[in-house]
């Protein structure tokens, strides 16, 4: 038996959206600790790591020690895109069905078939990042969107006093530079730079519906990690593999 | 001679829009009583019944006892969709032309050719509905939009204390339930249920530009009637045939 | 060396947009007087004449007497369409590159390749217009948009007390009439009328991002001139050739 309550149904919809940009189908795991999900995209370039501890939820009931359930996130996003603001949400697992009930003016229930997918075991990453940046989510999101018009890859470079993003192609060059005092924080253990796929960055950065602040960590030849801290100790992290030299034409 | 004035041109545009979702071409009838229209869609599944009594209009001049005129509502909606708010409207019938003049900053006149269509005689429906519901237009509109993603037909069910809408398909199930005190009013003479086409419901319900409140009436094996009461004693009603068993696959 | 500063980067983007609707590629000329551009569309039906005197700019540095540079306006508009409000802009010419730096939260730089196009010598037009009209940009823009649904050409007619726009086709007729006191000013030296392409008028009129007021001048068998006066003595003028009788089917 699993029954989870979200204070604001909008949060669940935003999380689905954040997951859907990485995977179409996903396996959630509920334990006495809370609800979590870890999934890699089909190209194995990006990973999403979602953690919603019990305190995140107004109500969290689980009888088993551990329950996993798989759903088509893409279908669910499509089916629920008309939901307006102002609803609580109760999510309930029933045999081969996930039932969502939106409670506000009226009770609006939706039942989705569970998928027959086993949870993939993805080891957690322990990385000693060389650069730690906190920046307003909108600001970094816009910078990515601007450079996107110029380049398929964006080079991130951190020095002791600034973060620089850079892209180029035959269309021209684009760059965005942020000095320390234009960032919320900048902590550079070692000057570093690495390139990441613009297409993935577009999905990962700029998600201001999750949090107004984004923590970005990266390093030489290391993945980029973007973390959104949610209310109630929840957290969404993305990992994005760096572009390797062999990919260069 | 027919010359009709609308205080707010926007009202005429909203009515055209409401008609256009049922029929592309329509025959209006003006008498000493006012302006009216009754039309069925080509599949004979839905009907719209528009009544604008003389008091609805700041000015209503007709010389004949009765005048009918047919226009392409679809063309008129397309041609006038750029009209901004803040205009009065004078509608005038001239030989084979309908002339609309929008008066505000400047006078903007449009002349549309009349169509050569005779008014169809559609008898008025006298139905003893078993359930009478009043609900906020946005609320029922959103419920339909949500269930639409799941099902081509929506089952309406009224019991003494609630209204329930329900749809299902291989994608899953969706339902919306409204208790008596979540409705403006609920009057159920006899417990009843019937299914209606989602596609038509999408056109008929949720028209908050007509009225903030929708009256919905239906019954076992009966059509659904949705009524919007306009300012000035005007009224737009829709009738929608129930799904018959033979339609079931 | 050319280095120009715009107080609000949005102004440059709006100007690019205004140019792009006439030509895809354009040659700008900078002198000690300021920045200017004159370009005709490929069909030689419309011309844009942009003049930004030195006082328009917070900072304007040029070493040479005259510098011309050509860019793909269409590409630049596409590349910069994500830029948000609230940036200053520094435009700098470097060898075969035009560099734009948007300065606000962070510094966002974009480098565009210059095109190898020579400035076309377009003589300036001296026309003795018969009608001079000033009208709110939104009002004339909406009138054009409304008549556009009816006709490929719009007839402008000015008499001593009014401006009338008129279009017709098999779809019907549309007209907009403005009396003297609905206009900002009306000065008619001689009653006159002429027809202009609706498609071009749609691009030329209604550009309220340039100015809230549009000056329109025309005459019998004469081009129409539309002028937007910018802050800082800048000016954007469009010229549009009249429809000639031989074009009539």
XYZ file of C-alpha atoms in Angstrom:
747
model
C 0.000 0.000 0.000
C 1.361 3.383 -1.023
C -0.471 6.672 -0.573
C 1.324 9.980 -0.985
C -0.036 13.490 -0.705
C 1.334 16.612 -2.411
C 0.320 19.946 -0.922
C 0.368 21.550 -4.361
C -0.381 19.282 -7.318
C 1.597 21.680 -9.498
C 4.815 20.430 -7.884
C 4.201 16.884 -9.074
C 3.462 18.136 -12.584
C 6.678 20.188 -12.604
C 8.679 17.162 -11.473
C 7.129 14.978 -14.177
C 8.119 17.598 -16.695
C 11.679 17.656 -15.375
C 11.884 13.861 -15.641
C 10.235 13.661 -19.050
C 12.985 15.725 -20.632
C 15.410 12.924 -19.718
C 13.311 9.747 -19.987
C 9.904 8.883 -21.413
C 9.285 6.038 -18.988
C 10.536 5.965 -15.430
C 10.659 3.734 -12.371
C 9.947 5.420 -9.032
C 10.943 3.841 -5.753
C 9.149 4.464 -2.476
C 10.617 3.434 0.866
C 10.200 4.496 4.479
C 12.634 7.305 3.554
C 10.477 8.822 0.840
C 10.083 8.766 -2.921
C 13.010 8.659 -5.316
C 13.936 8.102 -8.917
C 17.209 7.740 -10.748
C 17.193 7.449 -14.512
C 19.556 7.807 -17.434
C 18.528 8.931 -20.870
C 18.701 6.396 -23.694
C 21.971 7.858 -25.033
C 23.509 7.496 -21.538
C 24.573 11.141 -21.624
C 22.357 12.540 -18.892
C 20.996 11.299 -15.597
C 18.307 12.636 -13.317
C 18.312 11.955 -9.595
C 15.139 12.882 -7.723
C 14.857 12.653 -3.949
C 11.694 13.539 -2.065
C 12.101 12.650 1.611
C 9.071 11.857 3.753
C 9.085 15.389 5.225
C 8.461 16.732 1.715
C 4.925 15.322 1.851
C 2.004 16.427 4.048
C 1.162 12.736 4.169
C 3.206 9.672 3.211
C 1.932 6.158 3.898
C 3.754 3.019 2.882
C 3.237 -0.468 4.278
C 5.969 -2.334 2.466
C 9.647 -1.693 3.044
C 10.121 -0.807 -0.587
C 7.793 -0.406 -3.551
C 8.801 0.303 -7.135
C 6.421 1.366 -9.858
C 6.984 2.324 -13.467
C 4.924 4.778 -15.468
C 5.006 6.482 -18.828
C 6.005 9.960 -17.734
C 5.461 11.263 -21.252
C 1.849 10.000 -21.330
C 1.146 11.330 -17.861
C 2.478 14.791 -18.713
C 0.327 14.855 -21.842
C -2.784 13.681 -20.010
C -2.445 16.131 -17.152
C -1.346 19.221 -19.005
C -4.767 20.837 -18.649
C -4.743 20.749 -14.839
C -5.103 24.228 -13.382
C -3.484 25.623 -10.260
C -4.948 25.287 -6.799
C -5.284 21.543 -6.281
C -3.913 19.185 -3.670
C -2.867 15.808 -5.032
C -3.209 12.312 -3.631
C -1.174 9.671 -5.419
C -2.137 6.086 -4.706
C -0.756 2.785 -5.924
C -3.385 0.114 -6.605
C -2.451 -3.256 -8.040
C -1.490 -2.401 -11.624
C -2.743 1.166 -11.524
C -1.395 4.520 -10.358
C -4.270 6.710 -9.256
C -3.912 10.480 -9.023
C -6.653 12.477 -7.374
C -6.621 16.257 -7.685
C -8.650 17.801 -4.895
C -9.895 21.374 -5.019
C -13.142 22.464 -6.603
C -14.345 18.913 -7.110
C -12.238 15.776 -7.039
C -10.600 14.884 -10.331
C -9.193 11.372 -10.507
C -6.977 9.831 -13.158
C -5.842 6.237 -13.336
C -2.761 5.260 -15.282
C -1.671 1.712 -16.093
C 1.669 0.733 -14.548
C 4.400 -0.362 -16.919
C 6.224 -3.632 -16.631
C 9.745 -2.242 -16.307
C 12.262 -3.211 -13.651
C 14.242 -0.549 -11.869
C 17.656 -0.176 -13.412
C 20.490 -0.173 -10.936
C 22.400 3.035 -11.469
C 25.243 3.544 -9.013
C 25.400 6.963 -7.398
C 28.195 9.201 -8.591
C 30.834 10.490 -6.209
C 32.654 13.282 -7.949
C 35.137 15.811 -6.631
C 34.078 18.805 -8.646
C 36.585 21.571 -9.249
C 34.081 24.411 -9.621
C 30.972 25.104 -7.534
C 28.651 27.864 -8.731
C 25.293 29.104 -7.514
C 23.395 31.266 -9.967
C 19.857 32.503 -10.534
C 18.025 29.869 -12.542
C 16.582 32.353 -15.052
C 19.942 33.988 -15.679
C 21.778 30.773 -16.547
C 18.734 29.531 -18.469
C 18.703 32.623 -20.679
C 22.451 32.436 -21.250
C 22.092 28.856 -22.513
C 19.171 29.822 -24.750
C 21.194 32.647 -26.283
C 24.278 30.553 -27.011
C 22.089 27.706 -28.283
C 21.477 29.631 -31.509
C 25.219 29.520 -32.203
C 26.544 26.187 -31.112
C 25.741 22.532 -30.423
C 28.177 22.487 -27.504
C 28.796 25.035 -24.797
C 32.144 25.346 -23.073
C 31.952 26.088 -19.337
C 35.018 27.704 -17.840
C 35.530 28.671 -14.209
C 38.397 30.765 -12.903
C 38.867 32.194 -9.446
C 36.811 35.293 -10.254
C 34.344 34.347 -12.992
C 32.237 31.826 -14.874
C 32.349 31.967 -18.674
C 30.132 30.096 -21.121
C 31.166 29.974 -24.737
C 29.944 28.561 -28.033
C 30.826 28.982 -31.686
C 29.997 27.740 -35.136
C 30.095 29.079 -38.679
C 27.173 31.338 -37.650
C 29.460 33.247 -35.305
C 30.364 33.137 -31.627
C 28.454 33.706 -28.439
C 29.620 33.959 -24.873
C 28.252 34.845 -21.453
C 30.482 35.975 -18.645
C 29.514 36.282 -14.978
C 31.802 37.886 -12.423
C 31.828 36.590 -8.869
C 29.505 39.332 -7.621
C 26.961 38.580 -10.353
C 26.711 35.039 -9.033
C 25.161 33.893 -5.773
C 28.395 32.092 -5.007
C 31.517 30.927 -6.810
C 33.954 28.451 -5.351
C 36.723 27.331 -7.688
C 39.114 24.754 -6.279
C 40.985 24.550 -9.546
C 40.596 26.499 -12.775
C 38.688 24.200 -15.102
C 36.761 23.930 -18.335
C 34.633 21.381 -20.148
C 32.079 21.307 -22.969
C 28.528 19.997 -22.734
C 25.765 19.341 -25.243
C 23.611 22.433 -25.738
C 20.526 20.330 -26.365
C 20.827 18.639 -22.968
C 21.739 21.885 -21.219
C 18.504 23.376 -22.582
C 16.566 20.610 -20.802
C 18.545 20.713 -17.592
C 19.158 24.404 -16.891
C 16.629 27.218 -16.532
C 13.969 25.172 -14.702
C 12.820 28.062 -12.538
C 9.600 26.215 -11.692
C 11.774 23.902 -9.559
C 13.850 26.558 -7.825
C 14.949 30.152 -8.339
C 18.544 29.118 -7.686
C 20.612 26.490 -9.481
C 23.789 24.923 -8.122
C 26.161 24.042 -10.918
C 29.256 21.924 -10.420
C 31.786 20.763 -12.981
C 35.467 20.200 -13.627
C 38.062 19.312 -16.245
C 36.835 16.254 -18.163
C 34.063 15.854 -15.580
C 30.288 15.744 -15.832
C 28.270 18.835 -15.042
C 25.908 18.512 -12.103
C 22.942 20.856 -11.756
C 20.975 20.762 -8.525
C 17.615 22.308 -7.687
C 16.753 22.364 -4.005
C 13.015 22.036 -3.477
C 10.972 23.120 -0.488
C 10.706 20.382 2.167
C 14.225 19.018 1.654
C 13.435 17.645 -1.779
C 16.085 17.738 -4.469
C 16.381 17.291 -8.222
C 19.888 16.751 -9.598
C 20.949 16.309 -13.169
C 24.279 14.920 -14.328
C 25.500 15.579 -17.840
C 28.530 13.884 -19.400
C 31.221 16.153 -20.847
C 31.984 16.155 -24.508
C 34.963 13.901 -25.084
C 37.723 14.791 -27.513
C 36.927 11.841 -29.761
C 33.575 13.427 -30.484
C 35.273 16.408 -32.072
C 35.133 16.383 -35.818
C -35.103 47.189 -43.112
C -33.172 45.757 -40.206
C -30.766 47.732 -38.033
C -29.494 46.307 -34.757
C -27.073 47.826 -32.292
C -24.823 45.948 -29.863
C -23.482 47.911 -26.912
C -20.273 45.881 -26.956
C -19.176 44.487 -30.318
C -17.296 41.770 -28.438
C -20.622 40.134 -27.542
C -21.504 39.620 -31.197
C -18.075 38.148 -31.873
C -18.437 35.758 -28.919
C -21.846 34.649 -30.175
C -20.491 34.048 -33.678
C -17.783 31.927 -32.150
C -20.337 29.934 -30.161
C -22.375 29.321 -33.325
C -19.389 28.527 -35.518
C -18.461 25.540 -33.371
C -21.797 23.975 -34.360
C -22.397 25.229 -37.919
C -20.289 26.972 -40.545
C -23.242 28.724 -42.156
C -26.292 29.913 -40.293
C -29.679 31.518 -40.844
C -30.670 34.246 -38.387
C -34.255 35.351 -37.976
C -35.288 38.812 -36.828
C -38.841 39.634 -35.759
C -40.498 42.254 -33.579
C -39.449 39.978 -30.679
C -35.732 40.132 -31.372
C -33.020 38.146 -33.099
C -32.837 34.356 -33.003
C -31.142 31.385 -34.562
C -31.645 27.654 -34.312
C -29.243 25.340 -36.082
C -28.169 21.717 -36.047
C -24.717 20.513 -36.909
C -24.295 18.464 -40.081
C -24.118 15.177 -38.135
C -27.431 16.065 -36.415
C -25.840 15.451 -33.025
C -25.861 18.970 -31.626
C -28.140 21.969 -31.855
C -27.676 25.585 -30.879
C -30.589 27.805 -29.937
C -29.848 31.519 -29.653
C -32.408 34.034 -28.433
C -31.696 37.742 -28.184
C -34.887 39.612 -27.267
C -35.355 43.247 -28.244
C -34.370 44.396 -24.729
C -30.941 42.847 -25.291
C -30.148 45.612 -27.790
C -29.632 49.338 -27.137
C -31.380 49.802 -30.471
C -33.404 47.373 -32.585
C -35.241 48.539 -35.709
C -37.171 46.240 -37.992
C -39.834 47.234 -40.513
C -40.941 43.832 -41.702
C -42.719 41.343 -39.482
C -39.974 38.816 -40.036
C -36.630 38.855 -41.823
C -34.277 35.923 -42.289
C -30.701 36.218 -43.453
C -27.980 33.634 -43.900
C -24.262 34.220 -43.484
C -21.068 32.226 -43.405
C -20.341 32.370 -39.696
C -16.957 30.740 -40.252
C -15.899 33.435 -42.753
C -17.184 36.215 -40.533
C -15.300 34.913 -37.490
C -12.119 34.678 -39.550
C -12.543 38.163 -41.012
C -13.282 39.842 -37.699
C -10.825 38.075 -35.453
C -8.520 41.103 -35.343
C -11.171 43.417 -33.868
C -10.038 44.859 -30.552
C -12.151 45.604 -27.504
C -13.975 48.856 -26.970
C -16.271 49.153 -29.980
C -20.012 49.500 -30.328
C -21.482 47.580 -33.253
C -24.226 48.439 -35.710
C -25.464 45.539 -37.800
C -27.491 46.455 -40.848
C -29.163 44.376 -43.517
C -28.943 45.815 -47.041
C -30.307 43.939 -50.039
C -27.845 41.055 -50.382
C -25.329 42.372 -47.887
C -24.882 42.296 -44.119
C -23.038 45.397 -43.015
C -21.258 45.548 -39.672
C -19.952 48.863 -38.448
C -17.635 48.946 -35.435
C -17.697 52.374 -33.846
C -15.009 53.543 -31.454
C -11.776 55.190 -32.483
C -12.839 55.549 -36.104
C -15.656 53.716 -37.832
C -14.704 50.321 -39.232
C -17.221 48.854 -41.635
C -17.342 45.355 -43.087
C -19.784 44.083 -45.674
C -20.469 40.388 -46.043
C -22.428 38.775 -48.865
C -25.618 37.025 -47.741
C -25.910 33.339 -48.521
C -28.797 31.836 -50.395
C -29.910 29.370 -47.721
C -33.452 28.942 -46.466
C -34.112 28.672 -42.767
C -34.470 25.076 -41.744
C -37.501 24.359 -39.642
C -36.240 22.765 -36.458
C -38.986 22.069 -33.937
C -38.247 23.192 -30.406
C -37.497 20.427 -27.949
C -39.657 19.888 -24.886
C -37.789 17.600 -22.579
C -38.444 16.645 -18.988
C -34.905 16.474 -17.741
C -34.141 14.329 -14.720
C -31.121 16.285 -13.503
C -30.674 20.060 -13.302
C -27.224 21.354 -12.414
C -25.771 24.837 -12.212
C -21.995 24.994 -12.150
C -19.236 27.530 -12.746
C -18.465 27.555 -16.451
C -14.685 27.333 -15.979
C -14.943 24.421 -13.561
C -17.017 22.208 -15.854
C -14.958 23.334 -18.849
C -11.715 22.244 -17.202
C -13.215 18.921 -16.120
C -14.180 18.162 -19.723
C -10.734 19.168 -20.971
C -9.079 16.849 -18.464
C -11.207 13.817 -19.277
C -10.886 14.553 -23.003
C -7.327 13.189 -22.941
C -8.695 9.811 -21.851
C -11.924 9.197 -23.654
C -14.036 9.991 -26.718
C -17.208 9.847 -24.628
C -17.934 11.207 -21.186
C -20.528 9.655 -18.921
C -22.565 12.138 -16.872
C -24.145 10.759 -13.735
C -26.318 12.649 -11.265
C -27.406 11.352 -7.886
C -29.185 13.209 -5.124
C -25.932 14.553 -3.693
C -23.435 14.748 -6.550
C -22.545 15.075 -10.217
C -19.939 12.678 -11.593
C -18.256 12.785 -14.999
C -16.361 9.740 -16.142
C -14.318 8.570 -19.114
C -12.018 5.674 -19.897
C -9.960 4.118 -22.637
C -6.844 1.984 -22.915
C -4.911 5.074 -21.763
C -6.538 4.846 -18.345
C -9.531 6.379 -16.607
C -10.474 9.875 -15.603
C -13.322 11.168 -13.505
C -14.502 14.406 -11.938
C -16.838 14.468 -9.002
C -18.706 17.486 -7.646
C -20.634 17.364 -4.399
C -23.788 19.422 -4.018
C -22.003 22.211 -2.155
C -19.347 22.488 -4.876
C -22.101 23.232 -7.366
C -24.215 26.366 -7.604
C -27.280 24.152 -7.514
C -28.193 20.504 -7.982
C -31.727 19.293 -8.486
C -32.065 15.600 -9.285
C -35.602 14.390 -9.904
C -34.377 10.903 -10.660
C -30.911 9.372 -10.511
C -29.709 9.282 -14.085
C -26.730 8.797 -16.376
C -25.905 9.188 -20.042
C -22.823 9.466 -22.242
C -22.012 12.312 -24.616
C -19.360 12.901 -27.254
C -16.274 14.519 -25.739
C -15.564 16.410 -28.943
C -18.951 18.124 -28.845
C -18.770 18.726 -25.100
C -15.471 20.548 -25.682
C -17.306 22.959 -28.008
C -20.374 23.372 -25.846
C -19.085 23.598 -22.274
C -16.561 26.007 -20.799
C -17.683 29.084 -22.791
C -16.997 31.525 -19.982
C -17.073 34.446 -22.428
C -20.854 33.869 -22.621
C -21.539 33.486 -18.904
C -19.709 32.568 -15.723
C -22.430 30.057 -14.906
C -23.658 27.136 -16.995
C -26.965 25.346 -16.495
C -26.681 21.704 -17.431
C -29.672 19.413 -17.770
C -29.778 15.771 -18.781
C -31.404 12.423 -18.058
C -31.341 8.717 -18.836
C -31.158 8.289 -22.618
C -31.823 12.018 -22.985
C -29.914 14.821 -24.646
C -27.777 17.134 -22.567
C -28.835 20.766 -22.575
C -26.360 23.492 -21.653
C -27.683 27.005 -21.194
C -25.788 30.282 -20.892
C -27.859 33.226 -19.698
C -26.624 36.470 -21.212
C -27.082 39.991 -19.914
C -30.297 41.616 -21.202
C -32.382 38.432 -21.148
C -30.439 36.850 -23.981
C -29.796 33.124 -23.955
C -27.640 30.566 -25.726
C -28.658 26.915 -25.364
C -26.992 23.865 -26.760
C -28.550 20.420 -27.075
C -26.375 17.367 -27.475
C -27.692 13.892 -28.313
C -26.720 11.049 -25.977
C -24.586 8.201 -27.166
C -26.868 5.349 -28.120
C -26.006 1.748 -27.324
C -25.724 0.831 -30.984
C -22.782 3.180 -31.256
C -20.837 1.111 -28.753
C -18.190 -1.050 -30.307
C 37.310 51.663 -35.426
C 33.616 51.842 -34.687
C 32.084 51.472 -31.236
C 28.462 52.385 -30.602
C 26.472 52.135 -27.397
C 22.696 51.729 -27.101
C 21.147 52.667 -23.773
C 18.504 49.967 -24.188
C 19.482 46.923 -26.246
C 15.793 46.403 -26.991
C 15.870 49.424 -29.311
C 18.485 47.818 -31.541
C 16.478 44.601 -31.662
C 13.315 46.523 -32.607
C 15.182 48.327 -35.375
C 16.573 45.053 -36.736
C 13.049 43.722 -36.800
C 11.822 46.790 -38.668
C 14.601 46.386 -41.244
C 14.205 42.635 -41.592
C 10.636 43.005 -42.832
C 12.035 44.876 -45.841
C 15.430 43.236 -46.467
C 17.188 40.105 -45.236
C 20.669 41.555 -45.600
C 21.531 45.183 -45.092
C 24.426 47.600 -45.335
C 24.761 50.114 -42.485
C 26.818 53.261 -42.836
C 28.473 55.036 -39.934
C 29.902 58.538 -40.237
C 30.686 61.386 -37.866
C 26.956 62.187 -38.179
C 25.731 58.869 -36.845
C 24.476 55.526 -38.103
C 22.215 55.152 -41.119
C 20.796 52.634 -43.522
C 18.791 52.894 -46.709
C 17.536 49.735 -48.363
C 14.974 48.639 -50.910
C 13.218 45.315 -50.873
C 14.020 42.867 -53.665
C 10.778 43.679 -55.522
C 11.704 47.408 -55.425
C 8.299 48.211 -53.953
C 9.332 49.368 -50.493
C 12.264 51.242 -49.027
C 13.403 51.760 -45.465
C 15.406 54.789 -44.417
C 16.931 54.672 -40.938
C 18.736 57.621 -39.389
C 20.292 57.508 -35.944
C 22.244 60.713 -35.306
C 25.159 60.747 -32.877
C 22.961 62.252 -30.131
C 20.817 59.108 -30.262
C 23.661 57.151 -28.661
C 25.061 57.441 -25.114
C 28.411 56.778 -26.761
C 29.459 56.874 -30.414
C 33.103 56.464 -31.422
C 34.297 56.381 -35.003
C 37.828 56.968 -36.239
C 37.275 56.834 -39.976
C 35.251 59.403 -41.861
C 32.894 56.724 -43.084
C 32.521 53.004 -42.423
C 30.068 50.648 -44.100
C 29.301 47.160 -42.899
C 26.861 44.550 -44.122
C 25.127 41.946 -41.992
C 22.431 39.352 -42.344
C 19.646 41.086 -40.459
C 17.491 37.970 -40.688
C 20.190 35.814 -39.028
C 20.853 38.406 -36.360
C 17.155 38.705 -35.472
C 16.908 34.920 -35.219
C 20.040 34.628 -33.096
C 19.081 37.378 -30.682
C 15.396 36.697 -30.270
C 15.911 35.209 -26.808
C 17.463 38.380 -25.363
C 15.464 39.662 -22.409
C 14.826 43.259 -21.415
C 17.150 45.279 -19.235
C 20.455 45.231 -21.097
C 22.680 47.969 -22.438
C 24.300 47.156 -25.766
C 27.764 47.857 -27.124
C 28.158 47.298 -30.845
C 31.707 47.072 -32.104
C 33.168 46.572 -35.562
C 36.255 44.345 -35.675
C 37.895 43.404 -38.967
C 35.357 41.044 -40.506
C 33.187 40.715 -37.421
C 30.368 42.687 -35.819
C 30.454 42.175 -32.074
C 27.415 42.861 -29.910
C 27.799 42.863 -26.160
C 24.698 42.912 -23.986
C 25.548 44.211 -20.541
C 23.290 43.685 -17.551
C 23.353 40.652 -15.315
C 26.520 39.277 -16.875
C 28.023 40.276 -20.186
C 26.644 38.399 -23.176
C 28.663 38.764 -26.353
C 27.770 37.678 -29.867
C 29.978 37.883 -32.926
C 28.503 37.901 -36.396
C 30.452 37.561 -39.636
C 30.235 40.605 -41.906
C 28.848 40.058 -45.379
C 30.673 41.041 -48.519
C 28.015 43.366 -49.941
C 28.621 46.878 -51.205
C 26.274 49.662 -50.218
C 23.741 50.292 -52.927
C 23.369 53.910 -53.886
C 19.714 54.770 -53.430
C 18.935 58.427 -54.095
C 16.817 60.122 -51.465
C 13.247 60.845 -52.472
C 11.925 64.400 -52.561
C 8.176 64.188 -52.767
C 5.530 66.859 -52.381
C 2.884 64.865 -50.613
C -0.729 65.966 -50.863
C -1.905 64.509 -47.560
C -0.137 64.575 -44.189
C -1.676 62.526 -41.380
C -0.562 61.779 -37.841
C -2.327 58.882 -36.184
C -1.833 56.552 -33.232
C 0.316 53.652 -34.390
C -1.942 50.981 -32.873
C -5.078 52.453 -34.414
C -3.770 52.490 -37.980
C -2.104 49.111 -37.431
C -5.395 47.518 -36.381
C -7.265 49.100 -39.284
C -4.786 47.568 -41.739
C -5.032 44.175 -40.035
C -8.819 44.257 -40.287
C -8.945 45.191 -43.961
C -6.171 42.691 -44.724
C -8.673 39.842 -44.400
C -10.649 41.327 -47.294
C -8.227 42.683 -49.812
C -4.695 42.489 -51.231
C -4.669 46.253 -51.774
C -5.884 49.056 -49.557
C -7.040 52.366 -50.972
C -6.058 55.417 -48.914
C -8.195 58.489 -49.428
C -7.760 61.856 -47.738
C -10.244 64.704 -47.896
C -10.216 67.949 -45.966
C -11.999 66.398 -42.979
C -11.160 62.684 -42.963
C -8.923 59.755 -43.816
C -10.593 56.675 -45.300
C -9.037 53.266 -45.908
C -10.877 50.841 -48.117
C -10.499 47.314 -49.451
C -12.710 44.817 -51.245
C -12.711 41.391 -52.810
C -15.210 38.624 -53.445
C -15.184 38.055 -49.652
C -16.849 41.427 -49.127
C -15.730 44.957 -48.350
C -13.995 46.585 -45.436
C -13.326 50.207 -44.661
C -12.002 52.351 -41.836
C -12.833 55.997 -41.549
C -11.160 58.528 -39.257
C -12.493 62.044 -38.826
C -10.088 64.900 -38.233
C -10.639 64.872 -34.477
C -9.917 61.129 -34.276
C -6.497 61.791 -35.759
C -3.562 63.536 -34.116
C -3.382 65.810 -37.132
C -4.683 65.960 -40.692
C -3.318 68.316 -43.300
C -4.686 67.810 -46.802
C -3.243 70.093 -49.462
C -5.277 68.399 -52.155
C -7.895 65.665 -51.977
C -6.112 62.499 -53.010
C -6.262 58.724 -53.131
C -3.965 55.836 -53.953
C -3.799 52.084 -53.368
C -0.989 50.197 -51.660
C -0.150 46.541 -51.163
C -1.749 45.192 -47.983
C 1.133 42.797 -47.426
C 3.656 45.634 -47.327
C 1.375 47.859 -45.257
C 1.203 45.064 -42.674
C 5.009 45.235 -42.342
C 5.254 49.005 -42.362
C 2.345 50.228 -40.243
C 1.479 49.355 -36.643
C 5.083 49.233 -35.355
C 4.221 50.626 -31.943
C 7.546 49.395 -30.548
C 9.163 52.181 -32.601
C 6.771 54.985 -31.706
C 3.227 55.459 -30.460
C 2.578 57.907 -33.287
C 2.947 57.345 -37.024
C 3.196 60.104 -39.620
C 1.656 59.025 -42.896
C 2.039 60.978 -46.112
C 0.732 60.155 -49.561
C -0.851 61.612 -52.679
C -2.430 60.800 -56.027
C -0.197 58.274 -57.815
C 2.458 58.851 -55.161
C 4.242 56.549 -52.742
C 3.097 56.346 -49.159
C 5.646 57.448 -46.583
C 5.355 56.286 -42.972
C 7.646 57.874 -40.417
C 8.362 56.837 -36.835
C 10.193 59.415 -34.753
C 12.432 57.759 -32.189
C 13.732 59.191 -28.949
C 17.064 61.027 -29.390
C 16.244 62.441 -32.826
C 16.356 59.049 -34.498
C 13.945 58.287 -37.318
C 12.679 55.300 -39.280
C 10.882 56.046 -42.552
C 9.323 53.638 -44.964
C 8.356 54.407 -48.555
C 5.874 52.223 -50.360
C 5.132 52.465 -54.099
C 1.491 52.933 -55.110
C -0.321 50.312 -57.074
C -0.162 51.300 -60.723
C -3.108 50.877 -63.049
C -1.279 48.335 -65.177
C -1.207 46.024 -62.192
C -4.987 45.902 -62.155
C -6.391 42.709 -63.553
